[in-house]
Amino acid sequence: FHTRICEILNIKYPILQGGMAWVATHELAAAVSEAGGLGIIAAGNAPKEVVRDEIRKLKNLTDKPFGVNIMLMSPFAEDIVGIVCDEKVPVVTTGAGNPGKFIKKLKEHDVKIIPVVPTVSLAIRLEREGVDALIVEGTEAGGHIGELTTFALVPQVVDSVKIPVIAAGGVGDGRGFLAALSLGAEGVQIGTRFVCSTEAKVHLNYKEAIIKAKDRDAQVTGRSTGYPVRALKNRFTKEYLALEKSGVPFEELEELGAGRLKLAVVEGDINYGSLMAGQISGLIKDIKPCKEIIEDIIIYAVKELDLLYSLKRGDINE
Ligand SMILES: O=C(O)COc1ccc(-c2c[nH]c(CNC(=O)Nc3ncc(Sc4ccccn4)s3)n2)cc1
C-alpha cells in the first residue's frame, strides 16, 4: 500500500491517527508512529508551552515522522504555528476552519500541510493555495463534522483535485481502509478506533462507553450553532438538545459545551462529559494496542487484495 501519502509523509502505512483534543497526547502519537502510521499530537485549545512540551516528549519516544493537529478555532492557533516551525515538526493537520492564513509560513519552514475539509469547494480552494494533501472527512466522524458522508464526498473530491486524498470518518478496520482506497483515497485517518487503544490516555469509562455503543448512539448536537458535533448520547447531549430546541442563545450553548470533552477524557464522567466519537463506535468491541490495530488493518487488506488478484488471474475457479 505504498501510496503518495507514504512518500510525502515518509511513513510505512498510509494510516493517520486523528488529532483529537485531549485524546491525542504524545503517548498515543508515538505508539502510532512507531507502528508505521502517522501519530499526531492534538494542540486542541492548549497554549503553546503545553504543545511544545508534548512535541519534546514525543521526540524522546520515537524518531519516526509525526504531526501536530491545529484546531483553528483555538485562540492559540497562531502561536502553535510558531512552535511547529521552531520545533521542525514535519507535518501539520488542521481542523474546524480554513488554514489559509498560515500556509505561507508553514511552507517557508518545509512543514507539510494537510487540512481537514468537509466540502469539494474548500478542497479545491486549499489545493490552489498550496496544501500538500487533504483529509476528506465525512459526517460519520466524531467531534465537529460537516454534513456529507465519507462514501459520497471522497470520490467527488478525488475527481476535483490532483493532490492526494486521505479519507476520514467511519473507518474502523481493514474493510473501511480498502473501501477508502476503492473510492480513490490514498490513505485513511482514524479517530474513534484509536480512542479505544491501549496507549490512549483516556479514562476507561470513555473507552467502555464506545465499546458499549450501538450503531445509532453517536448523535449530533449543536447544529443550531453552526458547529455540529457528534458524540455518544448521554445526559449531557439530551440536556444540550433540549436547550437547543428551546432556542437558548449561542453564547449560552457555547458556555454549556466548554470543558465537557476534558470531563469525559480525564474525569471519565460519562453522563455529563462530551463523549465525542464517530458512527463506527458500534463496530468497536475491544481495546487493543495501536500496533495491533494497524497490523490487523494491513493484514486484512493484503489478504483481500491477494484474493482479488488471484480471482482476476483466474487461479481460483469460482
Ligand atoms: O470554510 C470554512 O471556514 C469552514 O471550513 C471548515 C469547516 C469545518 C471543518 C472541519 C470539520 N471537521 C473537521 C476536523 N474535525 C474537527 O475539527 N473535530 C473537532 N472536534 C471537536 C473540536 S473542538 C469544537 C469545535 C466546534 C464545536 C465544539 N468543539 S474540533 N474540520 C474544516 C473546515
Short mmCIF file of N, CA and C in Angstrom, two decimals, residues 88-258:
data_model
loop_
_atom_site.label_atom_id
_atom_site.label_comp_id
_atom_site.label_asym_id
_atom_site.label_seq_id
_atom_site.Cartn_x
_atom_site.Cartn_y
_atom_site.Cartn_z
N LYS A 88 10.52 22.22 14.23
CA LYS A 88 10.71 21.47 12.98
C LYS A 88 9.77 20.26 12.89
N VAL A 89 8.52 20.49 13.25
CA VAL A 89 7.50 19.43 13.13
C VAL A 89 7.28 19.17 11.65
N PRO A 90 7.37 17.91 11.18
CA PRO A 90 7.30 17.63 9.74
C PRO A 90 5.92 17.83 9.11
N VAL A 91 4.85 17.59 9.88
CA VAL A 91 3.51 17.61 9.29
C VAL A 91 2.52 18.33 10.21
N VAL A 92 1.68 19.14 9.62
CA VAL A 92 0.58 19.76 10.37
C VAL A 92 -0.74 19.38 9.72
N THR A 93 -1.68 18.92 10.55
CA THR A 93 -3.06 18.79 10.05
C THR A 93 -3.84 19.91 10.74
N THR A 94 -4.94 20.31 10.09
CA THR A 94 -5.75 21.38 10.70
C THR A 94 -7.21 20.95 10.68
N GLY A 95 -8.00 21.53 11.60
CA GLY A 95 -9.42 21.21 11.63
C GLY A 95 -10.23 22.43 12.01
N ALA A 96 -11.53 22.37 11.76
CA ALA A 96 -12.51 23.36 12.22
C ALA A 96 -12.24 24.74 11.68
N GLY A 97 -11.81 24.82 10.43
CA GLY A 97 -11.61 26.14 9.84
C GLY A 97 -10.71 26.08 8.63
N ASN A 98 -10.42 27.27 8.09
CA ASN A 98 -9.61 27.38 6.87
C ASN A 98 -8.20 27.84 7.25
N PRO A 99 -7.18 27.00 7.00
CA PRO A 99 -5.81 27.33 7.42
C PRO A 99 -5.09 28.31 6.50
N GLY A 100 -5.85 28.88 5.54
CA GLY A 100 -5.24 29.74 4.51
C GLY A 100 -4.18 30.70 5.01
N LYS A 101 -4.46 31.37 6.15
CA LYS A 101 -3.54 32.44 6.59
C LYS A 101 -2.22 31.89 7.11
N PHE A 102 -2.14 30.59 7.37
CA PHE A 102 -0.89 30.02 7.91
C PHE A 102 -0.06 29.28 6.85
N ILE A 103 -0.61 29.13 5.64
CA ILE A 103 0.04 28.28 4.63
C ILE A 103 1.41 28.80 4.25
N LYS A 104 1.52 30.11 4.03
CA LYS A 104 2.79 30.69 3.59
C LYS A 104 3.91 30.38 4.59
N LYS A 105 3.66 30.68 5.87
CA LYS A 105 4.71 30.50 6.90
C LYS A 105 5.08 29.02 7.02
N LEU A 106 4.08 28.15 6.99
CA LEU A 106 4.36 26.72 7.15
C LEU A 106 5.17 26.20 5.97
N LYS A 107 4.83 26.64 4.76
CA LYS A 107 5.59 26.19 3.57
C LYS A 107 7.03 26.71 3.62
N GLU A 108 7.19 27.95 4.09
CA GLU A 108 8.56 28.51 4.20
C GLU A 108 9.43 27.64 5.12
N HIS A 109 8.78 27.00 6.11
CA HIS A 109 9.52 26.17 7.06
C HIS A 109 9.47 24.69 6.69
N ASP A 110 9.10 24.39 5.42
CA ASP A 110 9.06 22.99 4.94
C ASP A 110 8.15 22.09 5.77
N VAL A 111 7.09 22.67 6.33
CA VAL A 111 6.13 21.84 7.07
C VAL A 111 5.04 21.40 6.09
N LYS A 112 4.77 20.11 6.03
CA LYS A 112 3.69 19.61 5.17
C LYS A 112 2.35 20.00 5.79
N ILE A 113 1.42 20.45 4.93
CA ILE A 113 0.12 20.91 5.46
C ILE A 113 -0.98 20.03 4.90
N ILE A 114 -1.75 19.42 5.80
CA ILE A 114 -2.85 18.54 5.38
C ILE A 114 -4.11 18.94 6.14
N PRO A 115 -4.91 19.83 5.57
CA PRO A 115 -6.14 20.28 6.23
C PRO A 115 -7.27 19.28 6.13
N VAL A 116 -8.14 19.26 7.13
CA VAL A 116 -9.40 18.52 7.01
C VAL A 116 -10.36 19.42 6.25
N VAL A 117 -11.04 18.85 5.25
CA VAL A 117 -12.05 19.60 4.51
C VAL A 117 -13.35 18.80 4.49
N PRO A 118 -14.49 19.48 4.66
CA PRO A 118 -15.80 18.81 4.64
C PRO A 118 -16.57 19.01 3.35
N THR A 119 -15.96 19.74 2.38
CA THR A 119 -16.65 20.02 1.11
C THR A 119 -15.67 20.02 -0.06
N VAL A 120 -16.23 19.87 -1.29
CA VAL A 120 -15.41 19.92 -2.51
C VAL A 120 -14.85 21.33 -2.70
N SER A 121 -15.68 22.34 -2.42
CA SER A 121 -15.23 23.72 -2.70
C SER A 121 -14.00 24.07 -1.85
N LEU A 122 -14.01 23.70 -0.59
CA LEU A 122 -12.85 24.03 0.26
C LEU A 122 -11.64 23.23 -0.19
N ALA A 123 -11.88 21.99 -0.66
CA ALA A 123 -10.78 21.15 -1.15
C ALA A 123 -10.08 21.82 -2.33
N ILE A 124 -10.87 22.28 -3.29
CA ILE A 124 -10.32 22.92 -4.49
C ILE A 124 -9.55 24.18 -4.12
N ARG A 125 -10.17 24.96 -3.20
CA ARG A 125 -9.56 26.23 -2.80
C ARG A 125 -8.20 26.00 -2.13
N LEU A 126 -8.15 25.02 -1.22
CA LEU A 126 -6.90 24.80 -0.48
C LEU A 126 -5.83 24.16 -1.36
N GLU A 127 -6.25 23.34 -2.34
CA GLU A 127 -5.25 22.82 -3.29
C GLU A 127 -4.59 24.00 -4.00
N ARG A 128 -5.43 24.94 -4.43
CA ARG A 128 -4.91 26.10 -5.15
C ARG A 128 -3.97 26.90 -4.25
N GLU A 129 -4.24 26.91 -2.95
CA GLU A 129 -3.39 27.69 -2.03
C GLU A 129 -2.12 26.94 -1.62
N GLY A 130 -1.96 25.69 -2.16
CA GLY A 130 -0.67 25.02 -2.00
C GLY A 130 -0.55 24.00 -0.89
N VAL A 131 -1.66 23.49 -0.35
CA VAL A 131 -1.53 22.45 0.68
C VAL A 131 -1.04 21.15 0.03
N ASP A 132 -0.49 20.23 0.84
CA ASP A 132 0.19 19.04 0.30
C ASP A 132 -0.74 17.85 0.06
N ALA A 133 -1.80 17.75 0.84
CA ALA A 133 -2.79 16.67 0.70
C ALA A 133 -4.03 17.13 1.45
N LEU A 134 -5.10 16.34 1.35
CA LEU A 134 -6.35 16.73 2.00
C LEU A 134 -6.89 15.56 2.82
N ILE A 135 -7.36 15.85 4.03
CA ILE A 135 -8.11 14.85 4.80
C ILE A 135 -9.58 15.16 4.53
N VAL A 136 -10.23 14.27 3.80
CA VAL A 136 -11.63 14.48 3.40
C VAL A 136 -12.51 13.73 4.40
N GLU A 137 -13.16 14.48 5.29
CA GLU A 137 -13.83 13.88 6.43
C GLU A 137 -15.34 13.86 6.26
N GLY A 138 -15.90 12.68 6.35
CA GLY A 138 -17.36 12.50 6.24
C GLY A 138 -18.03 12.75 7.58
N THR A 139 -19.35 12.92 7.50
CA THR A 139 -20.16 13.23 8.68
C THR A 139 -20.20 12.05 9.66
N GLU A 140 -19.70 10.90 9.26
CA GLU A 140 -19.65 9.74 10.16
C GLU A 140 -18.68 9.99 11.32
N ALA A 141 -17.79 10.94 11.15
CA ALA A 141 -16.72 11.14 12.13
C ALA A 141 -17.26 11.66 13.47
N GLY A 142 -16.42 11.51 14.50
CA GLY A 142 -16.74 12.08 15.80
C GLY A 142 -16.27 13.52 15.83
N GLY A 143 -16.74 14.25 16.85
CA GLY A 143 -16.34 15.64 17.03
C GLY A 143 -17.06 16.54 16.03
N HIS A 144 -16.41 17.66 15.72
CA HIS A 144 -17.01 18.65 14.83
C HIS A 144 -17.03 18.11 13.40
N ILE A 145 -18.18 18.13 12.74
CA ILE A 145 -18.35 17.46 11.45
C ILE A 145 -19.04 18.35 10.41
N GLY A 146 -18.89 17.92 9.15
CA GLY A 146 -19.64 18.50 8.05
C GLY A 146 -20.89 17.67 7.85
N GLU A 147 -21.53 17.82 6.67
CA GLU A 147 -22.81 17.11 6.51
C GLU A 147 -22.78 16.02 5.45
N LEU A 148 -21.69 15.88 4.70
CA LEU A 148 -21.63 14.87 3.64
C LEU A 148 -20.96 13.59 4.14
N THR A 149 -21.40 12.44 3.62
CA THR A 149 -20.83 11.17 4.08
C THR A 149 -19.47 10.95 3.41
N THR A 150 -18.66 10.13 4.06
CA THR A 150 -17.35 9.78 3.50
C THR A 150 -17.52 9.13 2.12
N PHE A 151 -18.51 8.22 2.06
CA PHE A 151 -18.73 7.43 0.85
C PHE A 151 -19.08 8.31 -0.36
N ALA A 152 -19.81 9.42 -0.10
CA ALA A 152 -20.22 10.32 -1.19
C ALA A 152 -19.16 11.39 -1.44
N LEU A 153 -18.55 11.92 -0.36
CA LEU A 153 -17.66 13.08 -0.50
C LEU A 153 -16.29 12.71 -1.08
N VAL A 154 -15.73 11.58 -0.65
CA VAL A 154 -14.35 11.23 -1.06
C VAL A 154 -14.19 11.15 -2.59
N PRO A 155 -15.04 10.36 -3.30
CA PRO A 155 -14.82 10.30 -4.77
C PRO A 155 -15.01 11.66 -5.45
N GLN A 156 -15.89 12.50 -4.91
CA GLN A 156 -16.10 13.81 -5.54
C GLN A 156 -14.88 14.70 -5.38
N VAL A 157 -14.24 14.62 -4.21
CA VAL A 157 -13.02 15.42 -4.01
C VAL A 157 -11.89 14.82 -4.86
N VAL A 158 -11.78 13.49 -4.89
CA VAL A 158 -10.73 12.82 -5.69
C VAL A 158 -10.82 13.28 -7.15
N ASP A 159 -12.05 13.44 -7.66
CA ASP A 159 -12.23 13.86 -9.05
C ASP A 159 -11.95 15.36 -9.25
N SER A 160 -11.85 16.10 -8.15
CA SER A 160 -11.74 17.57 -8.27
C SER A 160 -10.34 18.11 -8.01
N VAL A 161 -9.44 17.27 -7.46
CA VAL A 161 -8.09 17.75 -7.14
C VAL A 161 -7.05 16.75 -7.65
N LYS A 162 -5.78 17.21 -7.69
CA LYS A 162 -4.70 16.32 -8.12
C LYS A 162 -3.86 15.83 -6.93
N ILE A 163 -3.92 16.58 -5.83
CA ILE A 163 -3.13 16.19 -4.65
C ILE A 163 -3.80 14.99 -3.97
N PRO A 164 -3.04 14.22 -3.18
CA PRO A 164 -3.59 13.01 -2.58
C PRO A 164 -4.69 13.31 -1.56
N VAL A 165 -5.65 12.38 -1.49
CA VAL A 165 -6.77 12.48 -0.55
C VAL A 165 -6.65 11.39 0.50
N ILE A 166 -6.90 11.77 1.74
CA ILE A 166 -6.94 10.83 2.87
C ILE A 166 -8.40 10.80 3.32
N ALA A 167 -8.99 9.63 3.40
CA ALA A 167 -10.41 9.52 3.79
C ALA A 167 -10.51 9.42 5.30
N ALA A 168 -11.48 10.14 5.88
CA ALA A 168 -11.69 10.10 7.33
C ALA A 168 -13.19 10.07 7.60
N GLY A 169 -13.54 9.37 8.70
CA GLY A 169 -14.96 9.31 9.09
C GLY A 169 -15.53 7.94 8.78
N GLY A 170 -15.70 7.11 9.82
CA GLY A 170 -16.32 5.80 9.63
C GLY A 170 -15.35 4.68 9.28
N VAL A 171 -14.03 4.96 9.38
CA VAL A 171 -13.04 3.90 9.10
C VAL A 171 -12.60 3.29 10.43
N GLY A 172 -12.86 1.97 10.59
CA GLY A 172 -12.52 1.36 11.88
C GLY A 172 -11.78 0.04 11.74
N ASP A 173 -11.69 -0.47 10.49
CA ASP A 173 -10.97 -1.74 10.31
C ASP A 173 -10.50 -1.85 8.85
N GLY A 174 -10.00 -3.03 8.47
CA GLY A 174 -9.44 -3.22 7.13
C GLY A 174 -10.45 -3.00 6.02
N ARG A 175 -11.73 -3.30 6.33
CA ARG A 175 -12.78 -3.10 5.32
C ARG A 175 -12.90 -1.61 4.97
N GLY A 176 -12.90 -0.76 5.99
CA GLY A 176 -13.00 0.68 5.75
C GLY A 176 -11.78 1.19 5.02
N PHE A 177 -10.61 0.63 5.37
CA PHE A 177 -9.35 1.03 4.71
C PHE A 177 -9.41 0.71 3.22
N LEU A 178 -9.82 -0.54 2.89
CA LEU A 178 -9.90 -0.94 1.47
C LEU A 178 -10.98 -0.13 0.75
N ALA A 179 -12.10 0.10 1.43
CA ALA A 179 -13.19 0.88 0.81
C ALA A 179 -12.68 2.29 0.47
N ALA A 180 -11.91 2.87 1.37
CA ALA A 180 -11.37 4.22 1.14
C ALA A 180 -10.48 4.22 -0.11
N LEU A 181 -9.62 3.19 -0.21
CA LEU A 181 -8.73 3.11 -1.38
C LEU A 181 -9.57 2.93 -2.65
N SER A 182 -10.66 2.17 -2.55
CA SER A 182 -11.53 1.98 -3.72
C SER A 182 -12.19 3.29 -4.14
N LEU A 183 -12.44 4.16 -3.18
CA LEU A 183 -13.08 5.44 -3.51
C LEU A 183 -12.07 6.43 -4.10
N GLY A 184 -10.79 6.03 -4.12
CA GLY A 184 -9.77 6.90 -4.71
C GLY A 184 -8.87 7.57 -3.69
N ALA A 185 -9.11 7.31 -2.42
CA ALA A 185 -8.21 7.87 -1.39
C ALA A 185 -6.88 7.12 -1.41
N GLU A 186 -5.83 7.78 -0.90
CA GLU A 186 -4.51 7.14 -0.85
C GLU A 186 -4.06 6.93 0.58
N GLY A 187 -5.03 7.02 1.49
CA GLY A 187 -4.76 6.79 2.90
C GLY A 187 -6.03 7.03 3.69
N VAL A 188 -5.95 6.73 5.00
CA VAL A 188 -7.11 6.98 5.88
C VAL A 188 -6.64 7.69 7.14
N GLN A 189 -7.57 8.44 7.75
CA GLN A 189 -7.34 8.99 9.09
C GLN A 189 -8.36 8.33 10.00
N ILE A 190 -7.90 7.79 11.10
CA ILE A 190 -8.73 7.01 12.02
C ILE A 190 -8.73 7.69 13.40
N GLY A 191 -9.93 7.88 13.97
CA GLY A 191 -10.03 8.55 15.28
C GLY A 191 -10.59 7.62 16.34
N THR A 192 -11.90 7.36 16.30
CA THR A 192 -12.59 6.60 17.35
C THR A 192 -11.90 5.26 17.64
N ARG A 193 -11.46 4.55 16.62
CA ARG A 193 -10.79 3.25 16.83
C ARG A 193 -9.53 3.44 17.68
N PHE A 194 -8.80 4.52 17.50
CA PHE A 194 -7.59 4.77 18.30
C PHE A 194 -7.92 5.28 19.72
N VAL A 195 -9.14 5.84 19.91
CA VAL A 195 -9.52 6.21 21.29
C VAL A 195 -9.55 4.94 22.13
N CYS A 196 -10.02 3.83 21.52
CA CYS A 196 -10.08 2.53 22.21
C CYS A 196 -8.79 1.75 22.00
N SER A 197 -7.66 2.42 22.12
CA SER A 197 -6.38 1.73 22.04
C SER A 197 -5.75 1.70 23.43
N THR A 198 -4.86 0.75 23.62
CA THR A 198 -4.19 0.59 24.92
C THR A 198 -3.44 1.87 25.32
N GLU A 199 -2.80 2.49 24.33
CA GLU A 199 -1.92 3.64 24.63
C GLU A 199 -2.68 4.95 24.82
N ALA A 200 -3.95 5.00 24.42
CA ALA A 200 -4.71 6.26 24.56
C ALA A 200 -4.92 6.56 26.05
N LYS A 201 -4.46 7.74 26.48
CA LYS A 201 -4.61 8.11 27.90
C LYS A 201 -6.00 8.70 28.12
N VAL A 202 -6.98 7.84 27.96
CA VAL A 202 -8.40 8.21 28.04
C VAL A 202 -9.02 7.37 29.16
N HIS A 203 -9.85 8.00 29.98
CA HIS A 203 -10.46 7.28 31.11
C HIS A 203 -11.15 6.00 30.61
N LEU A 204 -10.99 4.92 31.33
CA LEU A 204 -11.56 3.64 30.91
C LEU A 204 -13.08 3.75 30.68
N ASN A 205 -13.75 4.60 31.49
CA ASN A 205 -15.20 4.78 31.32
C ASN A 205 -15.54 5.20 29.89
N TYR A 206 -14.69 6.08 29.33
CA TYR A 206 -14.94 6.62 27.96
C TYR A 206 -14.74 5.48 26.96
N LYS A 207 -13.66 4.73 27.12
CA LYS A 207 -13.37 3.61 26.20
C LYS A 207 -14.51 2.59 26.27
N GLU A 208 -14.97 2.32 27.49
CA GLU A 208 -16.04 1.32 27.65
C GLU A 208 -17.36 1.83 27.06
N ALA A 209 -17.57 3.14 27.12
CA ALA A 209 -18.80 3.71 26.54
C ALA A 209 -18.80 3.50 25.03
N ILE A 210 -17.63 3.62 24.40
CA ILE A 210 -17.53 3.39 22.95
C ILE A 210 -17.80 1.91 22.66
N ILE A 211 -17.22 1.02 23.48
CA ILE A 211 -17.41 -0.42 23.27
C ILE A 211 -18.88 -0.81 23.41
N LYS A 212 -19.57 -0.15 24.37
CA LYS A 212 -20.99 -0.46 24.59
C LYS A 212 -21.90 0.17 23.52
N ALA A 213 -21.39 1.19 22.83
CA ALA A 213 -22.24 1.96 21.91
C ALA A 213 -22.81 1.09 20.79
N LYS A 214 -24.02 1.43 20.39
CA LYS A 214 -24.66 0.77 19.25
C LYS A 214 -24.63 1.72 18.04
N ASP A 215 -25.10 1.21 16.90
CA ASP A 215 -24.98 1.94 15.62
C ASP A 215 -25.54 3.37 15.69
N ARG A 216 -26.63 3.56 16.46
CA ARG A 216 -27.29 4.88 16.39
C ARG A 216 -26.94 5.78 17.56
N ASP A 217 -25.99 5.37 18.42
CA ASP A 217 -25.71 6.14 19.64
C ASP A 217 -24.84 7.37 19.43
N ALA A 218 -24.12 7.46 18.30
CA ALA A 218 -23.23 8.62 18.09
C ALA A 218 -24.05 9.72 17.42
N GLN A 219 -24.60 10.62 18.24
CA GLN A 219 -25.58 11.59 17.74
C GLN A 219 -25.00 13.00 17.63
N VAL A 220 -25.66 13.84 16.84
CA VAL A 220 -25.16 15.19 16.56
C VAL A 220 -25.91 16.22 17.39
N THR A 221 -25.13 17.09 18.07
CA THR A 221 -25.75 18.24 18.76
C THR A 221 -25.10 19.51 18.18
N GLY A 222 -25.71 20.65 18.43
CA GLY A 222 -25.09 21.91 18.07
C GLY A 222 -25.29 22.34 16.64
N ARG A 223 -26.16 21.67 15.89
CA ARG A 223 -26.42 22.10 14.51
C ARG A 223 -26.87 23.57 14.50
N SER A 224 -27.66 23.95 15.50
CA SER A 224 -28.20 25.33 15.52
C SER A 224 -27.08 26.36 15.72
N THR A 225 -25.93 25.91 16.25
CA THR A 225 -24.85 26.89 16.49
C THR A 225 -23.96 27.04 15.25
N GLY A 226 -24.16 26.13 14.27
CA GLY A 226 -23.27 26.19 13.10
C GLY A 226 -22.03 25.35 13.32
N TYR A 227 -21.87 24.78 14.53
CA TYR A 227 -20.72 23.91 14.83
C TYR A 227 -21.22 22.56 15.31
N PRO A 228 -21.82 21.76 14.43
CA PRO A 228 -22.33 20.46 14.84
C PRO A 228 -21.20 19.55 15.33
N VAL A 229 -21.53 18.79 16.39
CA VAL A 229 -20.54 17.88 17.00
C VAL A 229 -21.19 16.52 17.21
N ARG A 230 -20.48 15.45 16.82
CA ARG A 230 -21.00 14.11 17.01
C ARG A 230 -20.38 13.49 18.26
N ALA A 231 -21.23 12.99 19.15
CA ALA A 231 -20.77 12.34 20.39
C ALA A 231 -21.80 11.31 20.82
N LEU A 232 -21.39 10.38 21.69
CA LEU A 232 -22.32 9.34 22.16
C LEU A 232 -23.41 9.98 23.01
N LYS A 233 -24.65 9.53 22.77
CA LYS A 233 -25.76 10.14 23.51
C LYS A 233 -25.64 9.79 24.99
N ASN A 234 -25.88 10.83 25.81
CA ASN A 234 -25.86 10.66 27.28
C ASN A 234 -26.68 11.80 27.88
N ARG A 235 -26.63 11.97 29.19
CA ARG A 235 -27.46 13.02 29.79
C ARG A 235 -27.07 14.40 29.27
N PHE A 236 -25.76 14.59 29.02
CA PHE A 236 -25.30 15.90 28.52
C PHE A 236 -25.92 16.21 27.15
N THR A 237 -25.90 15.24 26.22
CA THR A 237 -26.43 15.53 24.88
C THR A 237 -27.94 15.74 24.95
N LYS A 238 -28.61 15.01 25.85
CA LYS A 238 -30.07 15.19 25.99
C LYS A 238 -30.36 16.62 26.49
N GLU A 239 -29.57 17.05 27.51
CA GLU A 239 -29.74 18.38 28.11
C GLU A 239 -29.45 19.44 27.04
N TYR A 240 -28.37 19.24 26.29
CA TYR A 240 -27.94 20.21 25.27
C TYR A 240 -29.01 20.34 24.18
N LEU A 241 -29.53 19.18 23.72
CA LEU A 241 -30.54 19.18 22.64
C LEU A 241 -31.82 19.89 23.12
N ALA A 242 -32.20 19.66 24.39
CA ALA A 242 -33.42 20.29 24.92
C ALA A 242 -33.24 21.81 24.94
N LEU A 243 -32.06 22.27 25.37
CA LEU A 243 -31.79 23.71 25.40
C LEU A 243 -31.76 24.28 23.99
N GLU A 244 -31.17 23.50 23.06
CA GLU A 244 -31.13 23.97 21.66
C GLU A 244 -32.55 24.17 21.15
N LYS A 245 -33.42 23.18 21.44
CA LYS A 245 -34.81 23.25 20.96
C LYS A 245 -35.53 24.46 21.58
N SER A 246 -35.20 24.76 22.82
CA SER A 246 -35.91 25.88 23.49
C SER A 246 -35.31 27.22 23.05
N GLY A 247 -34.32 27.14 22.12
CA GLY A 247 -33.81 28.37 21.49
C GLY A 247 -32.95 29.24 22.37
N VAL A 248 -32.18 28.65 23.30
CA VAL A 248 -31.29 29.50 24.13
C VAL A 248 -30.21 30.07 23.23
N PRO A 249 -29.69 31.25 23.58
CA PRO A 249 -28.70 31.92 22.71
C PRO A 249 -27.42 31.12 22.54
N PHE A 250 -26.73 31.35 21.42
CA PHE A 250 -25.49 30.66 21.04
C PHE A 250 -24.47 30.69 22.17
N GLU A 251 -24.29 31.87 22.77
CA GLU A 251 -23.26 32.02 23.83
C GLU A 251 -23.51 31.05 24.98
N GLU A 252 -24.79 30.88 25.31
CA GLU A 252 -25.13 30.01 26.45
C GLU A 252 -24.78 28.56 26.10
N LEU A 253 -25.07 28.17 24.82
CA LEU A 253 -24.76 26.80 24.37
C LEU A 253 -23.24 26.60 24.37
N GLU A 254 -22.54 27.64 23.90
CA GLU A 254 -21.06 27.59 23.85
C GLU A 254 -20.54 27.36 25.26
N GLU A 255 -21.10 28.11 26.22
CA GLU A 255 -20.72 28.04 27.64
C GLU A 255 -20.97 26.62 28.16
N LEU A 256 -22.12 26.09 27.75
CA LEU A 256 -22.52 24.75 28.24
C LEU A 256 -21.52 23.70 27.78
N GLY A 257 -21.02 23.86 26.54
CA GLY A 257 -20.16 22.84 25.94
C GLY A 257 -18.72 22.89 26.42
N ALA A 258 -18.32 24.03 26.98
CA ALA A 258 -16.90 24.19 27.34
C ALA A 258 -16.49 23.21 28.42
#
